[in-house]
XYZ file of N, CA and C in Angstrom:
216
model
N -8.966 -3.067 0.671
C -7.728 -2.338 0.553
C -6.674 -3.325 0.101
N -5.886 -3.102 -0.463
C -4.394 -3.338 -1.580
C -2.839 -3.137 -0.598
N -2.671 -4.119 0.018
C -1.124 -3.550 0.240
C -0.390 -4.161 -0.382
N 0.452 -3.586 -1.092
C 1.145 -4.142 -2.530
C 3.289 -3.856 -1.783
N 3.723 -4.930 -1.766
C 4.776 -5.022 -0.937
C 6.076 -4.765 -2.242
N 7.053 -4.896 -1.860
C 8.154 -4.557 -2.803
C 8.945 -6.393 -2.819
N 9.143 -7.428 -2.977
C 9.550 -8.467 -2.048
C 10.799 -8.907 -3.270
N 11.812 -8.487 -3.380
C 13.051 -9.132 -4.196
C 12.645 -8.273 -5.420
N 12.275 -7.545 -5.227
C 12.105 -6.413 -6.737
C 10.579 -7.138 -7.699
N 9.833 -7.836 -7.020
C 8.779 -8.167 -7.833
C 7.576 -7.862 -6.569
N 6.548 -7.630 -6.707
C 5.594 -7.092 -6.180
C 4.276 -7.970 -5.560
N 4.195 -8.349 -4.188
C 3.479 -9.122 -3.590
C 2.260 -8.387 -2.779
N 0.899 -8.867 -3.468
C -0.161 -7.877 -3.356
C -1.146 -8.992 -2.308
N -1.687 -7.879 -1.183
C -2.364 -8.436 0.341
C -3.796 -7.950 0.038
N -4.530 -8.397 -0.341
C -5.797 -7.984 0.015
C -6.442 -8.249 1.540
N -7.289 -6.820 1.871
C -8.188 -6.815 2.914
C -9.052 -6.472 3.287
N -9.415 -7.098 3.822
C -11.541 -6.324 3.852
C -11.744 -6.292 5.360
N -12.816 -5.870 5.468
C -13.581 -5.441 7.277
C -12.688 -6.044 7.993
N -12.297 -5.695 8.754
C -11.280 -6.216 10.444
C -9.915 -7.248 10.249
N -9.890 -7.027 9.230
C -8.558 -8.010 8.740
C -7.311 -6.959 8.617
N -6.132 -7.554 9.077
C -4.973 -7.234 9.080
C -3.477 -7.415 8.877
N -2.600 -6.914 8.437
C -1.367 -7.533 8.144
C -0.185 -7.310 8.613
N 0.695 -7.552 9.035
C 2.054 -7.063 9.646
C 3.102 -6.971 8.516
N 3.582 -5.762 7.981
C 5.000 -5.886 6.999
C 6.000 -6.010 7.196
N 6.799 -6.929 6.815
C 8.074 -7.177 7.049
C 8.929 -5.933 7.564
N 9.772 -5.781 8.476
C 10.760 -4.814 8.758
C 11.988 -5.054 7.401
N 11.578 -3.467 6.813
C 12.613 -3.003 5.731
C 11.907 -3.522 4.191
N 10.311 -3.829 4.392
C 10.061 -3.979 2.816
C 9.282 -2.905 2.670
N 9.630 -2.251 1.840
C 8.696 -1.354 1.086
C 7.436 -1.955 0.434
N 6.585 -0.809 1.376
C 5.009 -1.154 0.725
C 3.958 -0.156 0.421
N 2.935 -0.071 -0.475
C 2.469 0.850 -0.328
C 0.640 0.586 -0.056
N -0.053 1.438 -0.008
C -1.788 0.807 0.735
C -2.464 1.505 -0.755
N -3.321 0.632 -1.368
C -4.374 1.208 -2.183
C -6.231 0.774 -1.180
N -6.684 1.836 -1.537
C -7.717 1.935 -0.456
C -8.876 2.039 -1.497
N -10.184 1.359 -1.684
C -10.659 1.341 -2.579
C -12.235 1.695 -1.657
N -12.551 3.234 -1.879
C -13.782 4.052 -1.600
C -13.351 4.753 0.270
N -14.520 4.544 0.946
C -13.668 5.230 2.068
C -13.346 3.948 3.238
N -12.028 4.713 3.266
C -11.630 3.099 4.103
C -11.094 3.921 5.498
N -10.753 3.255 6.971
C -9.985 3.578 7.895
C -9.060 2.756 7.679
N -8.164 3.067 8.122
C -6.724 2.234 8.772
C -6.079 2.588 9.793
N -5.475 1.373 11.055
C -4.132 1.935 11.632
C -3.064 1.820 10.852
N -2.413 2.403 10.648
C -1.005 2.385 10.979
C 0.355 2.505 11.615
N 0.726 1.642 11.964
C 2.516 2.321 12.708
C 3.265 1.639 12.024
N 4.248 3.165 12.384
C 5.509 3.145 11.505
C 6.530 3.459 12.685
N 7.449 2.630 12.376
C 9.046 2.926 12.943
C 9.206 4.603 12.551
N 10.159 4.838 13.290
C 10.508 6.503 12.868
C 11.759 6.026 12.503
N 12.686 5.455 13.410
C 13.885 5.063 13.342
C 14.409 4.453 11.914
N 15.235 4.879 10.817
C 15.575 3.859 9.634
C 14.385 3.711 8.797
N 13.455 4.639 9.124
C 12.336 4.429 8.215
C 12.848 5.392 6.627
N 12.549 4.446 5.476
C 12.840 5.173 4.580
C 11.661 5.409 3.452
N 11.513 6.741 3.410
C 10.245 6.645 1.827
C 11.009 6.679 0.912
N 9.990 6.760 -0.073
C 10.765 6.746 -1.584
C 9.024 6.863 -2.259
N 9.239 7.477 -3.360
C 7.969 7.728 -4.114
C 7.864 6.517 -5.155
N 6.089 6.651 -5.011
C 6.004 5.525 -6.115
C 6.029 5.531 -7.026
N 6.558 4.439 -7.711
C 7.097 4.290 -9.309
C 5.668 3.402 -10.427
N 4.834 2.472 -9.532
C 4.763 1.815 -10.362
C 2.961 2.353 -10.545
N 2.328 1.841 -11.337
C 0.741 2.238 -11.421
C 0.536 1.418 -10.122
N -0.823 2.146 -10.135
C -2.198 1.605 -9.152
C -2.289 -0.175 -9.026
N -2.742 -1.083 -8.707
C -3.461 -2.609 -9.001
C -4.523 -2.287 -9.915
N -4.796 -2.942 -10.798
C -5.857 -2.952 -11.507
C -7.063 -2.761 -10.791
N -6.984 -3.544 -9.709
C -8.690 -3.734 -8.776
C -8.824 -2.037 -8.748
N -8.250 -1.079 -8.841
C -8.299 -0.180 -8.374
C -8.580 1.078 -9.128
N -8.333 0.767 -10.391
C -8.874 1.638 -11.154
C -10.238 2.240 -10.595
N -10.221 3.461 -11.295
C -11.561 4.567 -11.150
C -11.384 4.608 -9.908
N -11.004 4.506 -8.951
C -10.973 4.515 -7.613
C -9.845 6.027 -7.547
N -10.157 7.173 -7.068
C -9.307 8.901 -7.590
C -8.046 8.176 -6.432
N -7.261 9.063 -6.361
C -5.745 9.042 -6.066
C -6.223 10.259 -5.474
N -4.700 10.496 -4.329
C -5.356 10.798 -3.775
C -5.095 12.284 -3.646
N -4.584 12.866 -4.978
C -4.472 14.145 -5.800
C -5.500 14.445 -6.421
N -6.212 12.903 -6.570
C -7.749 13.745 -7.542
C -8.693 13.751 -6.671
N -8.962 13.399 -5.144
C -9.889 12.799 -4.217
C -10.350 14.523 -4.314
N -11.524 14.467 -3.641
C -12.036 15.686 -2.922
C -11.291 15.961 -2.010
């Protein structure tokens, strides 16, 4: 899996595999690319939490890998 961070307007990408994990900065926007079937935790603040839709393509690693509008 791909967590691809927002960090000063240029884009800092986390790779992770089996039992590995990452903590995101409070207030950076990030988003998860998941490549076949993956679990994850996640928590999220509720408080000041802000989305925003994504703008930019996929990571390359990630191609052919469906989105998750084309998934089954």
């Amino acid at each position: 899996m791909t967590v691809t961070r927002d960090v000063d307007g240029l884009p800092d990408r986390v790779l992770l595999g089996p039992g590995e994990a990452t903590i995101n900065p409070a207030g950076v926007w990030h988003v998860v690319d998941m490549e076949g079937p993956t679990s994850i935790l996640a928590i999220t603040a509720t408080l000041g939490t802000d989305h925003r839709p994504r703008t930019d393509t996929r990571p390359t690693e990630c191609v052919g890998t469906p989105s998750p509008e084309e998934a089954p």
